[in-house]
Short mmCIF file of N, CA and C in Angstrom, two decimals:
data_model
loop_
_atom_site.label_atom_id
_atom_site.label_comp_id
_atom_site.label_asym_id
_atom_site.label_seq_id
_atom_site.Cartn_x
_atom_site.Cartn_y
_atom_site.Cartn_z
N UNK A 2 79.49 98.81 114.87
CA UNK A 2 79.99 97.37 115.33
C UNK A 2 81.51 97.59 115.90
N UNK A 3 81.77 96.97 116.75
CA UNK A 3 82.77 96.83 117.44
C UNK A 3 83.86 95.90 116.84
N UNK A 4 85.05 96.47 116.70
CA UNK A 4 86.06 95.56 116.28
C UNK A 4 87.28 95.50 117.06
N UNK A 5 86.78 95.30 118.39
CA UNK A 5 87.82 95.19 119.43
C UNK A 5 88.22 93.81 119.90
N UNK A 6 87.80 92.96 119.30
CA UNK A 6 87.97 91.64 119.37
C UNK A 6 89.03 91.05 118.46
N UNK A 7 90.09 90.45 119.02
CA UNK A 7 91.00 90.08 117.96
C UNK A 7 91.38 88.59 117.91
N UNK A 8 91.75 88.19 116.85
CA UNK A 8 92.13 86.81 116.40
C UNK A 8 93.39 86.50 115.82
N UNK A 9 94.05 85.55 116.19
CA UNK A 9 95.18 84.93 115.63
C UNK A 9 94.91 84.80 114.01
N UNK A 10 96.07 85.46 113.44
CA UNK A 10 96.17 85.36 112.01
C UNK A 10 96.92 84.16 111.63
N UNK A 11 96.40 82.88 111.18
CA UNK A 11 97.00 81.91 111.02
C UNK A 11 98.13 81.42 112.19
N UNK A 12 99.60 81.11 111.70
CA UNK A 12 100.58 80.90 112.71
C UNK A 12 101.55 82.03 112.85
N UNK A 13 100.99 83.27 112.47
CA UNK A 13 101.85 84.30 112.49
C UNK A 13 102.21 84.84 113.59
N UNK A 14 101.25 84.82 114.63
CA UNK A 14 101.33 85.16 116.29
C UNK A 14 100.60 86.91 116.13
N UNK A 15 100.30 87.30 114.90
CA UNK A 15 99.52 88.54 114.71
C UNK A 15 98.22 88.48 115.13
N UNK A 16 97.56 89.49 115.89
CA UNK A 16 96.29 89.55 116.21
C UNK A 16 95.60 90.45 115.64
N UNK A 17 94.47 90.33 115.06
CA UNK A 17 93.94 91.09 114.22
C UNK A 17 92.37 91.11 114.23
N UNK A 18 91.87 92.19 114.04
CA UNK A 18 90.15 92.55 113.96
C UNK A 18 89.75 91.49 113.19
N UNK A 19 88.54 91.10 113.39
CA UNK A 19 87.87 90.17 112.65
C UNK A 19 87.50 90.65 111.02
N UNK A 20 87.22 92.14 111.06
CA UNK A 20 87.26 92.68 109.56
C UNK A 20 88.48 93.78 109.09
N UNK A 21 88.98 93.30 108.02
CA UNK A 21 90.10 94.05 107.69
C UNK A 21 89.44 95.22 106.86
N UNK A 22 90.10 96.46 106.92
CA UNK A 22 89.97 97.59 106.03
C UNK A 22 90.65 97.40 104.81
N UNK A 23 89.84 97.30 103.67
CA UNK A 23 90.34 97.25 102.25
C UNK A 23 90.65 98.82 101.78
N UNK A 24 91.50 99.00 101.25
CA UNK A 24 91.71 100.37 100.63
C UNK A 24 91.90 100.52 99.37
N UNK A 25 91.39 99.49 98.38
CA UNK A 25 91.57 99.86 96.95
C UNK A 25 91.08 100.79 96.42
N UNK A 26 89.99 101.70 96.94
CA UNK A 26 89.41 102.62 96.43
C UNK A 26 89.91 103.99 97.16
N UNK A 27 91.06 103.87 97.94
CA UNK A 27 91.44 105.13 98.48
C UNK A 27 92.44 105.37 97.32
N UNK A 28 92.09 106.76 96.54
CA UNK A 28 92.98 107.38 95.69
C UNK A 28 92.18 107.37 94.34
N UNK A 29 92.62 108.53 93.55
CA UNK A 29 91.62 108.70 92.27
C UNK A 29 92.55 108.46 91.10
N UNK A 30 93.45 107.38 91.16
CA UNK A 30 94.22 107.34 89.91
C UNK A 30 94.49 105.95 89.53
N UNK A 31 94.87 105.57 88.23
CA UNK A 31 95.02 104.36 87.74
C UNK A 31 93.96 103.52 87.47
N UNK A 32 93.93 102.19 87.43
CA UNK A 32 92.97 101.46 87.34
C UNK A 32 91.46 101.47 88.13
N UNK A 33 91.81 101.89 89.22
CA UNK A 33 90.51 101.93 90.00
C UNK A 33 89.77 103.33 90.30
N UNK A 34 90.41 104.30 89.39
CA UNK A 34 90.11 105.67 89.46
C UNK A 34 88.55 105.96 89.40
N UNK A 35 87.73 105.26 88.54
CA UNK A 35 86.35 105.70 88.61
C UNK A 35 85.41 105.47 89.64
N UNK A 36 86.10 104.63 90.89
CA UNK A 36 85.31 104.73 91.95
C UNK A 36 86.13 105.21 93.19
N UNK A 37 87.11 105.82 93.05
CA UNK A 37 88.22 106.07 93.99
C UNK A 37 87.60 107.43 94.99
N UNK A 38 88.19 107.56 96.04
CA UNK A 38 88.03 108.41 97.07
C UNK A 38 89.22 109.26 97.14
N UNK A 39 89.23 110.65 97.13
CA UNK A 39 90.27 111.65 97.82
C UNK A 39 90.74 111.21 99.14
N UNK A 40 91.89 111.80 99.45
CA UNK A 40 92.21 111.66 100.82
C UNK A 40 91.33 112.02 101.79
N UNK A 41 90.59 113.20 101.55
CA UNK A 41 89.40 113.72 102.53
C UNK A 41 88.18 113.03 102.38
N UNK A 42 87.83 112.19 101.42
CA UNK A 42 86.88 111.29 101.40
C UNK A 42 87.17 110.29 101.99
N UNK A 43 88.34 109.55 101.99
CA UNK A 43 89.05 108.38 102.71
C UNK A 43 89.07 108.50 104.29
N UNK A 44 89.32 109.72 104.92
CA UNK A 44 89.85 109.97 106.01
C UNK A 44 88.70 109.74 107.10
N UNK A 45 87.31 110.07 106.87
CA UNK A 45 86.45 109.35 107.94
C UNK A 45 85.94 107.97 107.86
N UNK A 46 86.46 107.31 106.68
CA UNK A 46 86.36 105.78 106.61
C UNK A 46 87.20 105.35 107.45
N UNK A 47 88.51 105.82 107.24
CA UNK A 47 89.63 105.08 107.95
C UNK A 47 89.63 105.57 109.68
N UNK A 48 89.25 106.78 110.04
CA UNK A 48 88.87 107.20 111.20
C UNK A 48 87.68 106.19 111.99
N UNK A 49 86.67 106.07 111.21
CA UNK A 49 85.55 105.27 111.85
C UNK A 49 85.92 103.68 112.17
N UNK A 50 86.89 103.43 111.24
CA UNK A 50 87.48 101.96 111.35
C UNK A 50 88.24 101.77 112.63
N UNK A 51 89.56 102.86 112.68
CA UNK A 51 90.18 102.73 113.65
C UNK A 51 89.39 103.32 115.31
N UNK A 52 88.45 103.80 115.04
CA UNK A 52 87.79 104.16 116.39
C UNK A 52 87.07 102.93 116.87
N UNK A 53 86.46 102.16 115.75
CA UNK A 53 85.85 100.87 116.23
C UNK A 53 86.60 99.86 116.68
N UNK A 54 88.16 100.03 116.96
CA UNK A 54 88.93 99.11 117.17
C UNK A 54 89.62 98.14 116.08
N UNK A 55 89.44 98.60 114.92
CA UNK A 55 89.62 97.76 113.81
C UNK A 55 91.53 98.09 113.76
N UNK A 56 92.18 96.91 113.46
CA UNK A 56 93.70 97.18 113.41
C UNK A 56 94.35 96.49 112.12
N UNK A 57 93.63 96.01 111.19
CA UNK A 57 94.09 95.13 109.92
C UNK A 57 93.65 96.03 108.65
N UNK A 58 94.72 96.39 108.13
CA UNK A 58 94.48 97.00 107.01
C UNK A 58 95.27 96.34 105.64
N UNK A 59 94.49 96.43 104.42
CA UNK A 59 95.06 95.75 103.40
C UNK A 59 95.22 96.80 102.46
N UNK A 60 96.16 96.92 101.49
CA UNK A 60 96.40 97.52 100.41
C UNK A 60 97.32 96.75 99.38
N UNK A 61 97.40 97.54 98.38
CA UNK A 61 98.61 97.11 97.14
C UNK A 61 99.30 97.98 96.52
N UNK A 62 100.56 97.64 96.00
CA UNK A 62 101.14 98.95 95.32
C UNK A 62 100.26 99.32 94.21
N UNK A 63 99.57 98.60 93.32
CA UNK A 63 98.85 98.53 92.25
C UNK A 63 97.49 99.34 92.35
N UNK A 64 96.83 99.56 93.57
CA UNK A 64 95.76 100.21 93.77
C UNK A 64 95.57 101.50 93.66
N UNK A 65 95.12 102.25 92.67
CA UNK A 65 94.94 103.63 92.30
C UNK A 65 96.34 104.09 92.05
N UNK A 66 97.22 103.26 91.22
CA UNK A 66 98.30 103.82 90.75
C UNK A 66 99.38 104.27 91.95
N UNK A 67 99.34 103.34 92.97
CA UNK A 67 100.17 103.64 94.29
C UNK A 67 99.47 104.76 95.12
N UNK A 68 98.39 105.55 95.00
CA UNK A 68 97.94 106.55 95.50
C UNK A 68 97.20 105.98 96.99
N UNK A 69 96.63 104.65 96.98
CA UNK A 69 96.14 104.12 98.04
C UNK A 69 97.07 104.02 99.02
N UNK A 70 98.37 103.48 98.98
CA UNK A 70 99.49 103.43 99.85
C UNK A 70 99.97 104.71 100.28
N UNK A 71 99.81 105.74 99.51
CA UNK A 71 100.35 106.99 99.91
C UNK A 71 99.39 107.60 100.99
N UNK A 72 98.03 107.47 100.44
CA UNK A 72 97.06 108.16 101.58
C UNK A 72 96.95 107.54 102.85
N UNK A 73 97.05 105.98 102.69
CA UNK A 73 96.91 105.32 103.68
C UNK A 73 98.14 105.87 104.69
N UNK A 74 99.38 105.94 104.24
CA UNK A 74 100.51 106.26 104.83
C UNK A 74 100.17 107.54 105.80
N UNK A 75 99.50 108.42 104.84
CA UNK A 75 99.46 109.86 105.59
C UNK A 75 98.38 109.83 106.57
N UNK A 76 97.27 109.12 106.42
CA UNK A 76 96.19 108.90 107.43
C UNK A 76 96.74 108.19 108.82
N UNK A 77 97.58 107.21 108.56
CA UNK A 77 98.27 106.39 109.75
C UNK A 77 99.13 107.34 110.54
N UNK A 78 100.04 108.25 109.85
CA UNK A 78 100.74 109.01 110.55
C UNK A 78 100.08 110.26 111.22
N UNK A 79 98.88 110.79 110.68
CA UNK A 79 98.05 111.78 110.84
C UNK A 79 97.48 111.40 112.32
N UNK A 80 96.96 110.03 112.41
CA UNK A 80 96.35 109.49 113.56
C UNK A 80 97.23 108.90 114.47
N UNK A 81 98.44 108.73 114.23
CA UNK A 81 99.41 108.34 115.34
C UNK A 81 99.38 106.75 115.48
N UNK A 82 98.78 105.84 114.61
CA UNK A 82 98.59 104.47 115.24
C UNK A 82 99.37 103.29 114.63
N UNK A 83 100.62 103.69 113.85
CA UNK A 83 101.14 102.54 112.97
C UNK A 83 101.63 101.59 113.80
N UNK A 84 101.88 101.72 115.06
CA UNK A 84 102.43 100.85 115.93
C UNK A 84 101.29 99.70 116.13
N UNK A 85 99.82 99.94 116.28
CA UNK A 85 99.06 99.25 116.51
C UNK A 85 98.26 98.66 115.27
N UNK A 86 98.51 99.03 114.26
CA UNK A 86 98.03 98.65 112.93
C UNK A 86 98.98 97.22 112.66
N UNK A 87 98.23 96.33 111.90
CA UNK A 87 98.80 95.43 111.21
C UNK A 87 98.53 95.65 109.47
N UNK A 88 99.64 95.89 108.87
CA UNK A 88 99.66 96.67 107.76
C UNK A 88 100.17 95.62 106.62
N UNK A 89 99.28 95.39 105.92
CA UNK A 89 99.52 94.59 104.64
C UNK A 89 99.47 94.93 103.54
N UNK A 90 100.30 94.86 102.26
CA UNK A 90 100.20 95.19 101.12
C UNK A 90 100.64 94.19 100.41
N UNK A 91 100.48 94.24 98.93
CA UNK A 91 100.56 93.18 98.00
C UNK A 91 101.23 93.74 96.72
N UNK A 92 102.04 92.90 96.06
CA UNK A 92 102.54 93.14 94.58
C UNK A 92 102.11 92.00 93.41
N UNK A 93 102.20 92.36 92.39
CA UNK A 93 101.96 91.41 91.24
C UNK A 93 101.68 92.23 90.20
N UNK A 94 100.56 92.89 90.23
CA UNK A 94 99.95 93.56 89.07
C UNK A 94 101.35 94.67 88.49
N UNK A 95 100.90 94.98 87.45
CA UNK A 95 101.91 95.94 86.77
C UNK A 95 101.81 97.40 87.15
N UNK A 96 102.76 98.03 87.72
CA UNK A 96 102.61 99.52 88.23
C UNK A 96 103.12 100.33 86.85
N UNK A 97 103.54 100.03 86.10
CA UNK A 97 104.24 100.64 84.90
C UNK A 97 103.98 100.10 83.56
N UNK A 98 102.86 100.32 82.94
CA UNK A 98 102.57 99.24 81.63
C UNK A 98 103.35 99.30 80.71
N UNK A 99 104.27 100.21 80.54
CA UNK A 99 105.48 100.20 79.75
C UNK A 99 106.73 99.61 80.08
N UNK A 100 106.75 99.09 81.04
CA UNK A 100 107.89 98.34 81.64
C UNK A 100 107.50 97.13 81.74
N UNK A 101 108.14 95.99 81.35
CA UNK A 101 107.80 94.55 81.34
C UNK A 101 108.21 93.81 82.37
N UNK A 102 109.17 94.48 83.17
CA UNK A 102 109.50 94.13 84.61
C UNK A 102 108.68 94.53 85.64
N UNK A 103 107.85 95.60 85.58
CA UNK A 103 107.09 96.32 86.44
C UNK A 103 105.83 95.61 87.11
N UNK A 104 105.94 94.35 86.93
CA UNK A 104 104.70 93.73 87.36
C UNK A 104 105.05 92.17 87.39
N UNK A 105 104.56 91.39 88.06
CA UNK A 105 104.60 89.77 88.01
C UNK A 105 105.40 89.75 89.12
N UNK A 106 105.50 88.22 89.38
CA UNK A 106 106.13 87.56 90.61
C UNK A 106 107.48 87.62 90.65
N UNK A 107 108.30 87.90 89.60
CA UNK A 107 109.83 88.07 89.50
C UNK A 107 110.39 88.80 90.60
N UNK A 108 111.75 88.39 90.83
CA UNK A 108 112.57 89.00 91.54
C UNK A 108 112.61 90.58 91.58
N UNK A 109 112.96 90.88 90.36
CA UNK A 109 113.03 92.35 90.09
C UNK A 109 111.79 93.19 90.57
N UNK A 110 110.63 92.82 90.26
CA UNK A 110 109.66 93.42 90.77
C UNK A 110 109.24 93.25 91.95
N UNK A 111 109.31 92.17 92.70
CA UNK A 111 109.41 92.05 94.09
C UNK A 111 110.17 92.96 94.92
N UNK A 112 111.46 92.92 94.73
CA UNK A 112 112.13 93.67 95.37
C UNK A 112 111.76 95.26 95.15
N UNK A 113 111.52 95.72 94.01
CA UNK A 113 110.93 96.95 93.68
C UNK A 113 109.88 97.31 94.53
N UNK A 114 108.87 96.41 94.55
CA UNK A 114 107.65 96.62 95.42
C UNK A 114 107.93 96.52 97.01
N UNK A 115 108.80 95.76 97.36
CA UNK A 115 109.12 95.90 98.78
C UNK A 115 109.93 96.82 99.43
N UNK A 116 110.48 97.57 98.46
CA UNK A 116 111.19 99.00 98.86
C UNK A 116 110.47 100.23 98.16
N UNK A 117 109.54 100.25 97.39
CA UNK A 117 108.58 101.19 97.54
C UNK A 117 107.72 101.41 97.96
N UNK A 118 106.84 100.44 98.42
CA UNK A 118 105.67 100.39 99.53
C UNK A 118 105.87 101.07 100.71
N UNK A 119 106.88 100.74 101.32
CA UNK A 119 107.13 101.25 102.61
C UNK A 119 107.17 102.91 102.61
N UNK A 120 108.09 103.25 101.55
CA UNK A 120 108.09 104.66 101.32
C UNK A 120 106.91 105.17 101.09
N UNK A 121 106.07 104.87 100.27
CA UNK A 121 104.57 105.48 99.99
C UNK A 121 103.81 105.34 101.42
N UNK A 122 104.08 104.18 102.06
CA UNK A 122 103.25 104.03 103.33
C UNK A 122 103.57 104.88 104.54
N UNK A 123 105.11 105.49 104.28
CA UNK A 123 105.41 106.10 105.47
C UNK A 123 105.84 105.46 106.43
N UNK A 124 106.35 104.14 106.38
CA UNK A 124 106.68 103.31 107.53
C UNK A 124 108.16 102.83 106.99
N UNK A 125 108.81 102.16 108.16
CA UNK A 125 109.90 101.39 107.90
C UNK A 125 109.96 99.98 108.10
N UNK A 126 108.53 99.49 107.89
CA UNK A 126 108.27 98.03 108.03
C UNK A 126 107.05 97.57 107.56
N UNK A 127 106.67 96.49 107.16
CA UNK A 127 105.57 95.80 106.77
C UNK A 127 105.21 94.82 107.43
N UNK A 128 104.11 94.39 108.07
CA UNK A 128 103.81 93.54 108.68
C UNK A 128 103.46 92.03 107.98
N UNK A 129 102.87 92.35 106.85
CA UNK A 129 102.68 91.23 105.81
C UNK A 129 102.82 91.88 104.49
N UNK A 130 103.81 91.03 103.62
CA UNK A 130 103.78 91.43 102.48
C UNK A 130 103.51 90.30 101.46
N UNK A 131 102.47 90.22 100.68
CA UNK A 131 101.63 89.15 100.01
C UNK A 131 101.94 89.26 98.47
N UNK A 132 102.02 88.09 97.98
CA UNK A 132 101.71 87.93 96.38
C UNK A 132 100.36 88.03 96.33
N UNK A 133 100.02 89.00 95.15
CA UNK A 133 98.46 89.31 94.91
C UNK A 133 97.98 88.44 94.09
N UNK A 134 98.44 88.27 93.10
CA UNK A 134 97.87 87.26 92.23
C UNK A 134 99.16 86.33 91.51
N UNK A 135 98.73 85.31 90.92
CA UNK A 135 99.78 84.67 90.47
C UNK A 135 99.79 84.75 89.01
N UNK A 136 101.18 84.99 88.52
CA UNK A 136 101.71 85.28 87.22
C UNK A 136 101.54 84.50 86.18
N UNK A 137 101.60 83.27 86.52
CA UNK A 137 101.47 81.91 85.67
C UNK A 137 102.67 81.90 84.93
N UNK A 138 103.78 82.62 85.45
CA UNK A 138 105.14 82.46 84.55
C UNK A 138 106.26 81.90 85.75
N UNK A 139 106.34 82.77 86.76
CA UNK A 139 107.16 82.60 87.66
C UNK A 139 106.97 81.17 88.53
N UNK A 140 107.92 80.07 88.48
CA UNK A 140 107.58 78.84 89.48
C UNK A 140 107.36 79.43 90.80
N UNK A 141 106.43 78.54 91.48
CA UNK A 141 106.48 78.93 92.92
C UNK A 141 107.64 78.71 93.65
N UNK A 142 108.47 77.45 93.53
CA UNK A 142 109.86 77.47 94.30
C UNK A 142 110.77 78.75 94.01
N UNK A 143 110.86 79.55 93.01
CA UNK A 143 111.58 80.63 92.45
C UNK A 143 110.79 81.68 93.43
N UNK A 144 109.74 81.85 93.53
CA UNK A 144 109.03 82.96 94.35
C UNK A 144 109.57 82.93 95.87
N UNK A 145 109.34 81.58 96.29
CA UNK A 145 109.74 81.33 97.70
C UNK A 145 111.10 81.61 98.01
N UNK A 146 111.80 81.00 97.03
CA UNK A 146 113.37 81.40 97.08
C UNK A 146 113.77 82.77 97.08
N UNK A 147 112.92 83.56 96.37
CA UNK A 147 113.11 84.97 96.23
C UNK A 147 112.73 85.75 97.33
N UNK A 148 111.75 85.17 98.23
CA UNK A 148 111.38 85.79 99.39
C UNK A 148 112.10 85.60 100.62
N UNK A 149 113.03 84.80 100.33
CA UNK A 149 114.18 84.51 101.17
C UNK A 149 115.63 85.03 101.00
N UNK A 150 115.83 85.43 99.67
CA UNK A 150 117.14 86.15 99.39
C UNK A 150 117.35 87.34 100.00
N UNK A 151 118.65 87.54 100.16
CA UNK A 151 119.07 88.97 100.52
C UNK A 151 120.45 89.21 99.70
N UNK A 152 119.94 89.96 98.65
CA UNK A 152 120.92 90.44 97.91
C UNK A 152 121.85 91.40 98.43
N UNK A 153 123.08 91.60 98.01
CA UNK A 153 124.18 92.44 98.50
C UNK A 153 123.44 94.05 98.71
N UNK A 154 123.50 94.62 99.65
CA UNK A 154 123.16 95.88 100.11
C UNK A 154 121.26 95.81 100.21
N UNK A 155 120.63 94.73 100.02
CA UNK A 155 119.19 94.82 100.30
C UNK A 155 118.80 94.23 101.74
N UNK A 156 118.23 94.72 102.29
CA UNK A 156 117.65 94.34 103.73
C UNK A 156 116.19 94.23 103.67
N UNK A 157 115.49 93.15 103.75
CA UNK A 157 114.03 93.03 103.66
C UNK A 157 113.18 93.85 104.74
N UNK A 158 112.27 94.38 104.35
CA UNK A 158 111.40 95.02 105.50
C UNK A 158 110.11 94.20 105.75
N UNK A 159 110.07 92.85 105.28
CA UNK A 159 109.25 92.21 105.62
C UNK A 159 109.13 91.28 107.19
N UNK A 160 108.40 91.11 107.80
CA UNK A 160 108.21 90.74 109.05
C UNK A 160 107.42 89.57 109.23
N UNK A 161 107.29 88.74 110.08
CA UNK A 161 106.40 87.69 110.27
C UNK A 161 106.65 86.57 109.17
N UNK A 162 107.60 86.46 108.69
CA UNK A 162 107.87 85.61 107.56
C UNK A 162 109.55 85.13 107.78
N UNK A 163 109.68 83.76 108.12
CA UNK A 163 111.17 83.55 108.17
C UNK A 163 111.32 82.47 107.31
N UNK A 164 112.23 82.56 106.40
CA UNK A 164 112.64 81.52 105.32
C UNK A 164 113.32 80.50 105.97
N UNK A 165 113.03 79.18 105.34
CA UNK A 165 113.75 77.93 106.00
C UNK A 165 115.13 78.18 105.45
N UNK A 166 115.90 77.55 106.45
CA UNK A 166 117.30 77.36 106.15
C UNK A 166 117.78 76.30 105.12
#
């Protein structure tokens, strides 16, 4: 199947392949360990997707306890294709069950995620940064405000989202 026909992603201006490569099973740690793939097992899946023209990749900080992002970062760097990929990651689920602030849609976890994900992905920017699931605690207005906040010393690495003034 050829994936070299691209479609606009909403009003973002991003052009993406019709199928996204989901990487929830890249890695063997955490919640998704029972069906996870090692980096060597994930490599041919990633290569085939890129060779077919795919450019839209989905991951999350929670997938395989962060291994998904790390493996994906290695594979993207190895292939030298970061600039042509539309890289999407998500936050919400707890990345440390012992820390009550290591999950949810609150500001503390959001900032932690938007800083840690690019490190694991070996990139200096994210194309899409998404709220993974609703935490049923944080009000929607607060989440939207936090996405637009720029605390002292913090520079968001999220692109293609412009907070309203």
